[in-house]
Short mmCIF file of C-alpha atoms in Angstrom, two decimals:
data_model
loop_
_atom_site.label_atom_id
_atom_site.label_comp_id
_atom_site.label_asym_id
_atom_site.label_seq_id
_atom_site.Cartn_x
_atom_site.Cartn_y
_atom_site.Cartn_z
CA UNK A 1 -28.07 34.26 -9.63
CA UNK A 2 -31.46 34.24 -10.40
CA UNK A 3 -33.66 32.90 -13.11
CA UNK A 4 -33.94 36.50 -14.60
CA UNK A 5 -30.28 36.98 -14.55
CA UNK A 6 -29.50 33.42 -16.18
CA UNK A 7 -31.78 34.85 -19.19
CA UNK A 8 -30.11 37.55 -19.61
CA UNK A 9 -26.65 36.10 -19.21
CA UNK A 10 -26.50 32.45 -20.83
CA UNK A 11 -29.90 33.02 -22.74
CA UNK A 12 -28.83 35.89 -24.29
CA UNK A 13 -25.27 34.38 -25.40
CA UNK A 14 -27.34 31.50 -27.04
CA UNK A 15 -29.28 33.54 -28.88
CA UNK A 16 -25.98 35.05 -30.39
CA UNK A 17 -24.36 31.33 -30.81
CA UNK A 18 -27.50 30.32 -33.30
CA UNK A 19 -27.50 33.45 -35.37
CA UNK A 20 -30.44 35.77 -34.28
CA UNK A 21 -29.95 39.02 -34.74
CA UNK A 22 -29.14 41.55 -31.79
CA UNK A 23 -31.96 43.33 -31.61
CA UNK A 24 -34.00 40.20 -31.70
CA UNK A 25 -31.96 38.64 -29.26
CA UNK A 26 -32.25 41.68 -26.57
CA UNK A 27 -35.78 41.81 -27.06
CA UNK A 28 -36.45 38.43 -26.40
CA UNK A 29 -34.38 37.49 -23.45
CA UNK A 30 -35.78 40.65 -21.62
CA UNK A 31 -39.45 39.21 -22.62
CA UNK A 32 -38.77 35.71 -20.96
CA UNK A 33 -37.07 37.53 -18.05
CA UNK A 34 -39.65 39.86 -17.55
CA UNK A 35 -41.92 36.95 -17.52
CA UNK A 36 -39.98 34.79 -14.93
CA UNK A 37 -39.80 37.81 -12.83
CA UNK A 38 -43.59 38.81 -12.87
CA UNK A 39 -43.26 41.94 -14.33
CA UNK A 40 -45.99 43.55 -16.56
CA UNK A 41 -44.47 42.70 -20.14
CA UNK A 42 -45.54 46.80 -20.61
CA UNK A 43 -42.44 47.60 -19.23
CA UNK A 44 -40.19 46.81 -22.48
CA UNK A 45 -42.44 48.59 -24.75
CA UNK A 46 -42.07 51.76 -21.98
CA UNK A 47 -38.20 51.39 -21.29
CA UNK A 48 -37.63 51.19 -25.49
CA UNK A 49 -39.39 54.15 -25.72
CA UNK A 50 -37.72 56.07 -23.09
CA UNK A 51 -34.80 54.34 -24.49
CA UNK A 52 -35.17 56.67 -28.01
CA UNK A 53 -36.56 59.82 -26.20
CA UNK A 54 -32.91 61.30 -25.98
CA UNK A 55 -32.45 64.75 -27.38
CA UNK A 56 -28.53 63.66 -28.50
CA UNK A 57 -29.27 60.74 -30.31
CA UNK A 58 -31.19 63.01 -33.03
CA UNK A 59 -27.33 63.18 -34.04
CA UNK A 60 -27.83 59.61 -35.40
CA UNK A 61 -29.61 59.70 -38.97
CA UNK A 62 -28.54 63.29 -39.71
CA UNK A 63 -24.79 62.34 -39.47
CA UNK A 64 -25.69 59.33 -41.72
CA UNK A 65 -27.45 61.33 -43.72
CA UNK A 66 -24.65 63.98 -43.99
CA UNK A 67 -21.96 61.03 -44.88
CA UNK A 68 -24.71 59.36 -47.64
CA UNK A 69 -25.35 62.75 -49.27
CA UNK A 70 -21.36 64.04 -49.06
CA UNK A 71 -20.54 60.49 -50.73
CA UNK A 72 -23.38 60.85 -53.68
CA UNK A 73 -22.94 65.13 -54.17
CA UNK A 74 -18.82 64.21 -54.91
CA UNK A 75 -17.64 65.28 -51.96
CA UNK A 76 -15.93 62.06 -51.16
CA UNK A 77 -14.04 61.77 -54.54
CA UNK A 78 -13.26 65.62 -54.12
CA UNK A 79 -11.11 64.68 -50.87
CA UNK A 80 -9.29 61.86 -52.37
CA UNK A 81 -8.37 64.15 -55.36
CA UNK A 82 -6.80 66.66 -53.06
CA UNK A 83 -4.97 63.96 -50.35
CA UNK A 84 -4.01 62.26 -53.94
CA UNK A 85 -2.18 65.46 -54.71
CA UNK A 86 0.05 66.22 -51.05
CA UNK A 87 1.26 62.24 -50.41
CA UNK A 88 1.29 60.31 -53.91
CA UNK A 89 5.34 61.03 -54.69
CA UNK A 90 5.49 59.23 -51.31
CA UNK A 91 6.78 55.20 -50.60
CA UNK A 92 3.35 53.96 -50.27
CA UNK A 93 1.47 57.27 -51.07
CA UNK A 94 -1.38 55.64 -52.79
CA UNK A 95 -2.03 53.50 -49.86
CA UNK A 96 -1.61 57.14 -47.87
CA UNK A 97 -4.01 58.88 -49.72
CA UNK A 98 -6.77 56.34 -48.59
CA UNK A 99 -6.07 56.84 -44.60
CA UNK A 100 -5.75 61.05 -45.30
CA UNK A 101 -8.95 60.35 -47.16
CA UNK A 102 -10.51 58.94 -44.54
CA UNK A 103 -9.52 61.08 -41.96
CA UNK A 104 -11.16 64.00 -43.49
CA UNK A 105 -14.61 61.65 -44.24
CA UNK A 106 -14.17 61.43 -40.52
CA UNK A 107 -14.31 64.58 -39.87
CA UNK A 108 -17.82 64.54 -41.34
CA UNK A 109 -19.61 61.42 -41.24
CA UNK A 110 -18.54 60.28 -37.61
CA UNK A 111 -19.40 56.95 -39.10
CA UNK A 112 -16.80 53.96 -39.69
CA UNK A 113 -18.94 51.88 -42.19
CA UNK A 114 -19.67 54.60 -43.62
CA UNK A 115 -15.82 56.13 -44.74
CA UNK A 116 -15.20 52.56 -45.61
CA UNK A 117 -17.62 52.10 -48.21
CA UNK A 118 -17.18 55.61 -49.53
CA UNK A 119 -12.67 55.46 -49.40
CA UNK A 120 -13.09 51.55 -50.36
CA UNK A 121 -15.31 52.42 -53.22
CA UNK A 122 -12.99 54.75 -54.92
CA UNK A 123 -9.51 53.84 -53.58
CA UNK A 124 -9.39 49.49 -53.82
CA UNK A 125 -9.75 50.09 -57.70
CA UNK A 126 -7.04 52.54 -57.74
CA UNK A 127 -4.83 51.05 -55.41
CA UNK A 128 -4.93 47.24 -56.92
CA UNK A 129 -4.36 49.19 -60.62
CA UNK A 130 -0.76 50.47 -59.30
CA UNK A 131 0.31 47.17 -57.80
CA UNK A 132 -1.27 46.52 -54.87
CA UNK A 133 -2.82 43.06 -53.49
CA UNK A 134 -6.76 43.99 -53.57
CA UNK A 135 -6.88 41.86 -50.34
CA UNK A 136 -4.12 44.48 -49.01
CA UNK A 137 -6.12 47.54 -50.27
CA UNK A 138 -9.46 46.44 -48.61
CA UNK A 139 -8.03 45.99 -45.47
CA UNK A 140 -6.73 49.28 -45.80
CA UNK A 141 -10.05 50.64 -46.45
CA UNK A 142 -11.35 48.80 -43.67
CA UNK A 143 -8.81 49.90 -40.86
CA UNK A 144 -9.12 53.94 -42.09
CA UNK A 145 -12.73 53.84 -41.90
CA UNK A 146 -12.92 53.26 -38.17
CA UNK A 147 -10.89 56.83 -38.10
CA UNK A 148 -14.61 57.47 -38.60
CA UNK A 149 -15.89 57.13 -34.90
CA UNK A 150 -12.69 58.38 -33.14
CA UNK A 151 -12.11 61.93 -35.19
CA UNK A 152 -15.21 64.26 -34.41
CA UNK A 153 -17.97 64.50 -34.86
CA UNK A 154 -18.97 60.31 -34.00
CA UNK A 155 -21.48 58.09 -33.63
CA UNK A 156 -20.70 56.27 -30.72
CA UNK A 157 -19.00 58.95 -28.41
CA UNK A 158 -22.82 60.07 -28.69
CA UNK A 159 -24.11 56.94 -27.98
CA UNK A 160 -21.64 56.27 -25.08
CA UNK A 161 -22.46 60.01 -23.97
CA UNK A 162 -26.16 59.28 -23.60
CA UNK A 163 -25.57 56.15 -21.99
CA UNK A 164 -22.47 57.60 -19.23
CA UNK A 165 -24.37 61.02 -19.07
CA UNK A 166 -21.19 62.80 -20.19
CA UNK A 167 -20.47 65.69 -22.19
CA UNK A 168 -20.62 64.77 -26.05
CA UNK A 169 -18.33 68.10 -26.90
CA UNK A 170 -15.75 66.67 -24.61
CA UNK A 171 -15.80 63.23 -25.60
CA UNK A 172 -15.41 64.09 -29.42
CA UNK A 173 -12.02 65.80 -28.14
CA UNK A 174 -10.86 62.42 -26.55
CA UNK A 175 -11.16 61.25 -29.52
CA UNK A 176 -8.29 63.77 -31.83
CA UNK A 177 -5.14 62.40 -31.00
CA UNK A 178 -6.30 58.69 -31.09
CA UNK A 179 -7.71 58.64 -34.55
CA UNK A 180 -5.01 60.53 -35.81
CA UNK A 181 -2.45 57.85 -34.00
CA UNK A 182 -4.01 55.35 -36.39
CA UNK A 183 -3.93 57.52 -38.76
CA UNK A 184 0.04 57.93 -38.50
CA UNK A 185 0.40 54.29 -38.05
CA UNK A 186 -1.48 53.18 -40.56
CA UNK A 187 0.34 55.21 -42.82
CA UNK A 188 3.45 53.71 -41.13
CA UNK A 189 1.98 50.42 -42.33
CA UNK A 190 1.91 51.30 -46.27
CA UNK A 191 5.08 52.65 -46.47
CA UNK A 192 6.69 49.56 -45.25
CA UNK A 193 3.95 46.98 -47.47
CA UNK A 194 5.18 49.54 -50.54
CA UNK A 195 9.01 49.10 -49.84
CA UNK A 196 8.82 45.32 -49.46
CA UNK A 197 6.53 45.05 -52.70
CA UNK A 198 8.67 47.98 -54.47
CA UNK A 199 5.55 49.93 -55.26
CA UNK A 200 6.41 52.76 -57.73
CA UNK A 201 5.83 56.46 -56.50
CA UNK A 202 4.17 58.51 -58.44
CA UNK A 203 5.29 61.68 -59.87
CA UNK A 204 5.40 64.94 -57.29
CA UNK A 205 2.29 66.85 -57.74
CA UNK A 206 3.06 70.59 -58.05
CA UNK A 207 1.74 73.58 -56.59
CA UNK A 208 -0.85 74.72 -59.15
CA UNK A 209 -2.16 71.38 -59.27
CA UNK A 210 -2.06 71.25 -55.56
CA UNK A 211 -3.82 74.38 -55.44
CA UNK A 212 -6.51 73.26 -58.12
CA UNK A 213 -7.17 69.99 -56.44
CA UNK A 214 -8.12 72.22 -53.23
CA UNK A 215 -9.82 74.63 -54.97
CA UNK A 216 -12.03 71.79 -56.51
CA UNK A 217 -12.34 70.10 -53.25
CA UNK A 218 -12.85 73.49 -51.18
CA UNK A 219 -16.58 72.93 -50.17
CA UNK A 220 -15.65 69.18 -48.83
CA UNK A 221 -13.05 70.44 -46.91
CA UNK A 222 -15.01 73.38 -45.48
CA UNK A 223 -17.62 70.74 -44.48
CA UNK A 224 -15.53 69.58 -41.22
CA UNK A 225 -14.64 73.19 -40.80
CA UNK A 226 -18.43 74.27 -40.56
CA UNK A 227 -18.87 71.55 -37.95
CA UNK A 228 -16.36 71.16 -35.79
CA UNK A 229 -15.95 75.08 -36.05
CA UNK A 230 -19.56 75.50 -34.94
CA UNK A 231 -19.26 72.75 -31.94
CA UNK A 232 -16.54 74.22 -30.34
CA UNK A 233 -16.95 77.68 -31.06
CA UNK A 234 -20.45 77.52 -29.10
CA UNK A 235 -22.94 78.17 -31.98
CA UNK A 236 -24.62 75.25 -31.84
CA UNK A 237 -24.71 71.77 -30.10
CA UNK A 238 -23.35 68.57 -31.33
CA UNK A 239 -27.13 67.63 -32.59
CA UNK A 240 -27.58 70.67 -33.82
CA UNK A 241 -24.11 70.25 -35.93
CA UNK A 242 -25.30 66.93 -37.23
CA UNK A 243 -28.57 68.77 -39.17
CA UNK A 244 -26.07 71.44 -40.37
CA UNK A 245 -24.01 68.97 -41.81
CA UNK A 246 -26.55 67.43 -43.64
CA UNK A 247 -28.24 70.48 -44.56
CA UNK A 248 -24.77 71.71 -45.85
CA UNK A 249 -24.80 68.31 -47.99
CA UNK A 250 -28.03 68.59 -49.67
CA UNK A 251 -26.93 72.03 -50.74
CA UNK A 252 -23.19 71.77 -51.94
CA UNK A 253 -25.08 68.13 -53.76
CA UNK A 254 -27.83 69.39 -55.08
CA UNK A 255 -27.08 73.00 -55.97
CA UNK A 256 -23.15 73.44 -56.19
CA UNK A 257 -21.79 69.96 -57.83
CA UNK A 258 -25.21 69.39 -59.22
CA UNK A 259 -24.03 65.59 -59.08
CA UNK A 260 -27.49 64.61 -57.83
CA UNK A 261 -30.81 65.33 -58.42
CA UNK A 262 -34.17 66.08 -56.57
CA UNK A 263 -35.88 62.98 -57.64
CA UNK A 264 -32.84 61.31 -55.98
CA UNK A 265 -33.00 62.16 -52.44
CA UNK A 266 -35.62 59.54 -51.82
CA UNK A 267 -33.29 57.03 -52.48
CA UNK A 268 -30.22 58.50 -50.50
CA UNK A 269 -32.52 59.48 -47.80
CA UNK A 270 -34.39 55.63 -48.03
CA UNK A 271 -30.42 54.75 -47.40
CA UNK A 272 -29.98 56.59 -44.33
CA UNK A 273 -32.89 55.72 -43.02
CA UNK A 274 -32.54 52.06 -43.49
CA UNK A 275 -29.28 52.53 -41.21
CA UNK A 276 -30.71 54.62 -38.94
CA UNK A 277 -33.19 52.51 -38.73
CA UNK A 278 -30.68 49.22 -37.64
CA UNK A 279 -28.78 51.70 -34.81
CA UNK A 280 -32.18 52.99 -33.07
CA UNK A 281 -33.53 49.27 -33.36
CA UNK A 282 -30.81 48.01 -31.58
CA UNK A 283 -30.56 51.15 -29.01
CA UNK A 284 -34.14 50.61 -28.52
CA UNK A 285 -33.77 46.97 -27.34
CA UNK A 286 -30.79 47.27 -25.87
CA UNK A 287 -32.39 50.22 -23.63
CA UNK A 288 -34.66 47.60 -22.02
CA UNK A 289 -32.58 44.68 -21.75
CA UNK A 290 -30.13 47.39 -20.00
CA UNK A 291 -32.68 48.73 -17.21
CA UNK A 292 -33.60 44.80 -16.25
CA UNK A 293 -30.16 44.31 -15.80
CA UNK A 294 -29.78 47.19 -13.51
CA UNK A 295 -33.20 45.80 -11.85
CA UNK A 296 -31.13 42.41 -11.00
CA UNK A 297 -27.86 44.45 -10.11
CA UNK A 298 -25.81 43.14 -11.94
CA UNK A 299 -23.87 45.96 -13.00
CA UNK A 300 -22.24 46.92 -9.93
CA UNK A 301 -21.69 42.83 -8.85
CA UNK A 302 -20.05 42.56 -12.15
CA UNK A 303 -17.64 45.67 -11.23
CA UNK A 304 -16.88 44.83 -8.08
CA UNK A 305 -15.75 41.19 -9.56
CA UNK A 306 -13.84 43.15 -12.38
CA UNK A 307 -12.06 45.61 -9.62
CA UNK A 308 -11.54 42.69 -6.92
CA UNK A 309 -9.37 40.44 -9.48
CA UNK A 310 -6.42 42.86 -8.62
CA UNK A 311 -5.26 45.93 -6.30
CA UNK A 312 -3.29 47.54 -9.48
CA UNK A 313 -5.55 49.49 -12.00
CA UNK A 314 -3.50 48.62 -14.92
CA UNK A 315 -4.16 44.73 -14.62
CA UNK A 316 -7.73 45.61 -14.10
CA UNK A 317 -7.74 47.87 -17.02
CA UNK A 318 -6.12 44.85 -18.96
CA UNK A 319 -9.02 42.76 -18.18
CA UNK A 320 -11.91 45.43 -19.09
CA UNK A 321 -9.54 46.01 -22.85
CA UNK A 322 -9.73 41.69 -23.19
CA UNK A 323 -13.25 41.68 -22.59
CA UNK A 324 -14.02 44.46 -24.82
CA UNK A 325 -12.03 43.27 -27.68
CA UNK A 326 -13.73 39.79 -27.28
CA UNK A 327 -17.67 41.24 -26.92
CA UNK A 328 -16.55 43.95 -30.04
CA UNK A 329 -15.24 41.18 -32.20
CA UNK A 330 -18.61 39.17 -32.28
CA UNK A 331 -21.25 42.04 -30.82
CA UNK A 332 -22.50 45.64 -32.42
CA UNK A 333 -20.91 48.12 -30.71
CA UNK A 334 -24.21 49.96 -29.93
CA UNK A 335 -25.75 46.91 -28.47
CA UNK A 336 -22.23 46.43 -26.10
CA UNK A 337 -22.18 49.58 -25.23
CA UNK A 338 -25.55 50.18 -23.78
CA UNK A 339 -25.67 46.17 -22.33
CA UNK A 340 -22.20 46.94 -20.31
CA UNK A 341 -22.86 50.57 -19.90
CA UNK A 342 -23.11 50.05 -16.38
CA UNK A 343 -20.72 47.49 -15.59
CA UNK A 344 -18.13 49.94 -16.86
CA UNK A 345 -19.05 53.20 -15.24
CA UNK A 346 -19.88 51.50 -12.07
CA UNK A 347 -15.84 50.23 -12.74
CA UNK A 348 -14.26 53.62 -13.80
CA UNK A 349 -16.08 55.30 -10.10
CA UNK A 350 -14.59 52.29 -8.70
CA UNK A 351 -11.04 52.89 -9.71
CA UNK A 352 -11.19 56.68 -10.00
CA UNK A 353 -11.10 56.93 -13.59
CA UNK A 354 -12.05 60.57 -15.30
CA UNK A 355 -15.14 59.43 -17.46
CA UNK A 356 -14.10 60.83 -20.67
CA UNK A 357 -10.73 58.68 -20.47
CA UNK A 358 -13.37 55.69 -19.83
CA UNK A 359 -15.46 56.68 -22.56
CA UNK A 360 -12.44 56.74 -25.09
CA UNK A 361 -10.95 53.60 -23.55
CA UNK A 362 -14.51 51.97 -24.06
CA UNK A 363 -14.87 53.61 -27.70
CA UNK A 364 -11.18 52.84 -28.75
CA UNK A 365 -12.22 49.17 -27.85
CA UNK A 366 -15.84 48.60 -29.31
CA UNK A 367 -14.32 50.76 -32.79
CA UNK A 368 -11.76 48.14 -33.18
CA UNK A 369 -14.31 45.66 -33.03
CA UNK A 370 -15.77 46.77 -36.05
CA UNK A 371 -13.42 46.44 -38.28
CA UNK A 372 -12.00 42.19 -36.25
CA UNK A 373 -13.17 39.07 -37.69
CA UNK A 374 -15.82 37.73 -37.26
CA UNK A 375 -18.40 40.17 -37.32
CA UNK A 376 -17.20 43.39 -37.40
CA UNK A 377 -19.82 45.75 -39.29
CA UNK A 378 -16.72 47.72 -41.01
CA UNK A 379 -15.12 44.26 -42.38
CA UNK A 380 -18.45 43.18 -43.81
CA UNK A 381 -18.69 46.75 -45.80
CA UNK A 382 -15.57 46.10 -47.04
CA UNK A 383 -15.93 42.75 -48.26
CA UNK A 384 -19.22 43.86 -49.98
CA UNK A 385 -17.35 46.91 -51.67
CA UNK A 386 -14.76 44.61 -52.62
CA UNK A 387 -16.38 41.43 -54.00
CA UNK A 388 -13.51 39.57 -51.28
CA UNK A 389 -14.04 36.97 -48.78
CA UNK A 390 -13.69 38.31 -45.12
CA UNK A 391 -11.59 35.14 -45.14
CA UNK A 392 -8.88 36.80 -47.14
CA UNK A 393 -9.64 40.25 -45.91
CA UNK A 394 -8.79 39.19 -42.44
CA UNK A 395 -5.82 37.48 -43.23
CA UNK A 396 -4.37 41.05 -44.87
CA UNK A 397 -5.86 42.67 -42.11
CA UNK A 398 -3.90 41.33 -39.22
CA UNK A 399 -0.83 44.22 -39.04
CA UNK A 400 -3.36 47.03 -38.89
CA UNK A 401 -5.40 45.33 -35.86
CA UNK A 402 -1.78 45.42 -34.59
CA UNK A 403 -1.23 49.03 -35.09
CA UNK A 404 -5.22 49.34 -33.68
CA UNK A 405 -3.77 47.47 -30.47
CA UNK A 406 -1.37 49.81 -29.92
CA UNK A 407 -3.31 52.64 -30.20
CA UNK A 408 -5.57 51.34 -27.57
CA UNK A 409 -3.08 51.02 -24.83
CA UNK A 410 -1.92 54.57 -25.10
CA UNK A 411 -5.45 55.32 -24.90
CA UNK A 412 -5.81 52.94 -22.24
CA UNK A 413 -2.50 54.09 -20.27
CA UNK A 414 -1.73 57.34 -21.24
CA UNK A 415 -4.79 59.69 -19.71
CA UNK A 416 -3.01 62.60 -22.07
CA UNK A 417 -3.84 60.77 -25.23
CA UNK A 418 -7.98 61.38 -24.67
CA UNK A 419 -7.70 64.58 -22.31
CA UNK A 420 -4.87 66.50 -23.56
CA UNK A 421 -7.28 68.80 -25.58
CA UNK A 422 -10.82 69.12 -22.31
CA UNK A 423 -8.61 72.08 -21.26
CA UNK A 424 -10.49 73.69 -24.94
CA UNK A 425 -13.82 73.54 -23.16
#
């Protein structure tokens, strides 16, 4: 290899060992390899730009801003309330109202940290006051919020779109039955943990108070209705959907609920923006770093190493899921997926693999990673929300990255599971 590909290989995983930041990381290692390689140091500051200049990935701080404005106007509370209502007579139907909680968040942020932090907030209280472990109740928290990026609308099938040039609208349907999988197995999950800790049910909610709860919660749940509705009923794009949803925030917040005021949307948008700022940073560095690997070709002499190691796509499929797990357990998701961007879809053309099964195979994967020790961005939110170590998060967290496992190899080996519903479009 050359001296430019070393830098971005090795130098870049060094950078990672001592504790610099991606971003920081990305930009730096494309500075020195830019400078080994003679090439104007302009470039970077050209290939960021262009990096940011993508129409789609205006979805970004609206759908942040939609899940930070849903969480302060009540909506979040609103859709516990109601889940609270259908599953709490159930084994384990506290622990159940979290993931049902969570799937509906989904359904509107597109965001795993997120439904974490706004499900954690109200439901590790609740759960640890009717006999769960708090370590238990986290975790829970933590493995519903990556529903987050799998249900539509989500953050990274629009990253992954920009970076594949695939259809966002199609990618947001690979991710339905997937999310609700983990959905059904992590429900699976607290029915069992209530059994073996003989958790008490709670008392059947009837129907006027079903009705009631609903009735309160109506404008949260029409939230996923307006957007998804609008996305797939072709009156406006997935961008477009994201300022929608955040307009429909400010206004069911601020003028329906009333439970925030004008002089505090420059702190929930300061929020937002603070995020937004952390996901374009990295997308921005990661954009150059990307297009210098391309320069050295690495992308398609990785694939061709990745698709050599075996005739049989299902061993090489193994191998892309390891790697994936490993780089998601200790990288940003963002920053993986625009670094091995090419690799993979150079792969998937390789092997004949539709590209929206890649892109859910590659999302499944780098979602995962956010909520696996030791860096995921999900398991951090959780331990902050909590006041827990990650230490004794992860160690309550292990059957759900089980559950999380096995949703990724249906994914991975089931095409139907991500393209049952691109017949839709």
């Amino acid at each position: 290899m050359s001296a430019a590909a070393w830098i971005l290989s090795a130098g870049f995983a060094g950078l990672l060992v001592i504790g610099m930041p991606f971003a920081f990381a990305l930009g730096l290692t494309t500075l020195a390899a830019l400078i080994v390689s003679d090439i104007d140091m302009i470039a970077l500051a050209q290939k960021m730009i262009s990096g940011s200049q993508s129409f789609s990935l205006l979805a970004i701080p609206f759908f942040v801003l939609a899940g930070d404005l849903m969480t302060a106007g009540g909506l979040s509370r609103r859709l516990v309330a109601f889940a609270n209502t259908l599953v709490r007579h159930v084994t384990g139907g506290l622990g159940m109202v979290a993931v049902i909680a969570a799937v509906f968040f989904a359904a509107i942020s597109g965001s795993a940290p997120a439904t974490t932090a706004a499900i954690g907030a109200i439901m590790i209280p609740e759960m640890e006051r009717r006999g769960y472990d708090r370590a238990f109740a986290t975790a829970l928290a933590i493995a519903a919020g990556i529903i987050g990026p799998l249900i539509p609308p989500s953050i990274p099938f629009v990253i992954w779109g920009v970076i594949a040039e695939q259809s966002i609208a199609r990618l947001f349907l690979a991710g339905v039955i997937p999310g609700f999988l983990l959905a059904v197995g992590l429900m699976a999950l607290c029915w069992l943990y209530a059994r073996r800790h003989r958790i008490e049910r709670e008392s059947r909610a009837g129907g006027r108070e079903i009705l009631a709860a609903a009735w309160d919660g109506k404008w949260a749940l029409g939230a996923p209705v307006l957007i998804l509705g609008g996305i797939y009923g072709g009156v406006f794009t997935p961008t477009e959907a994201a300022v929608v949803g955040a307009a429909y925030a400010l206004i069911v917040g601020l003028l329906v609920h009333r439970e925030f005021t004008v002089r505090e949307l420059p702190r929930i948008t300061l929020q937002a923006l603070r995020t937004t700022a952390i996901v374009m940073f990295i997308i921005t560095a990661a954009a150059g770093f990307g297009w210098l690997v391309a320069f050295e070709q690495l992308p398609p002499k990785i694939a061709n190493l990745l698709t050599g190691l075996s005739d049989a796509n299902w061993v090489v499929l193994m191998v892309i899921n390891a790697l994936l797990l490993v780089i998601g357990a200790v990288m940003d998701n963002v920053a993986a997926m625009v670094i091995l961007g090419g690799v993979l879809v150079n792969a998937g053309n390789q092997m004949g693999l539709d590209p929206i099964h890649l892109g859910a195979i590659v999302t499944t994967n780098l979602t995962i990673g956010m909520a696996t020790p030791p860096f995921g961005y999900a398991l951090f939110v959780g331990a902050a929300v909590s006041g827990l170590s990650v230490g004794r998060i992860s160690k309550a967290l292990w059957p759900m990255l089980v559950v999380m496992g096995l949703v990724l190899l249906a994914v991975t080996y089931i095409p139907f599971v991500s393209l049952a519903f691109q017949g839709l479009l």
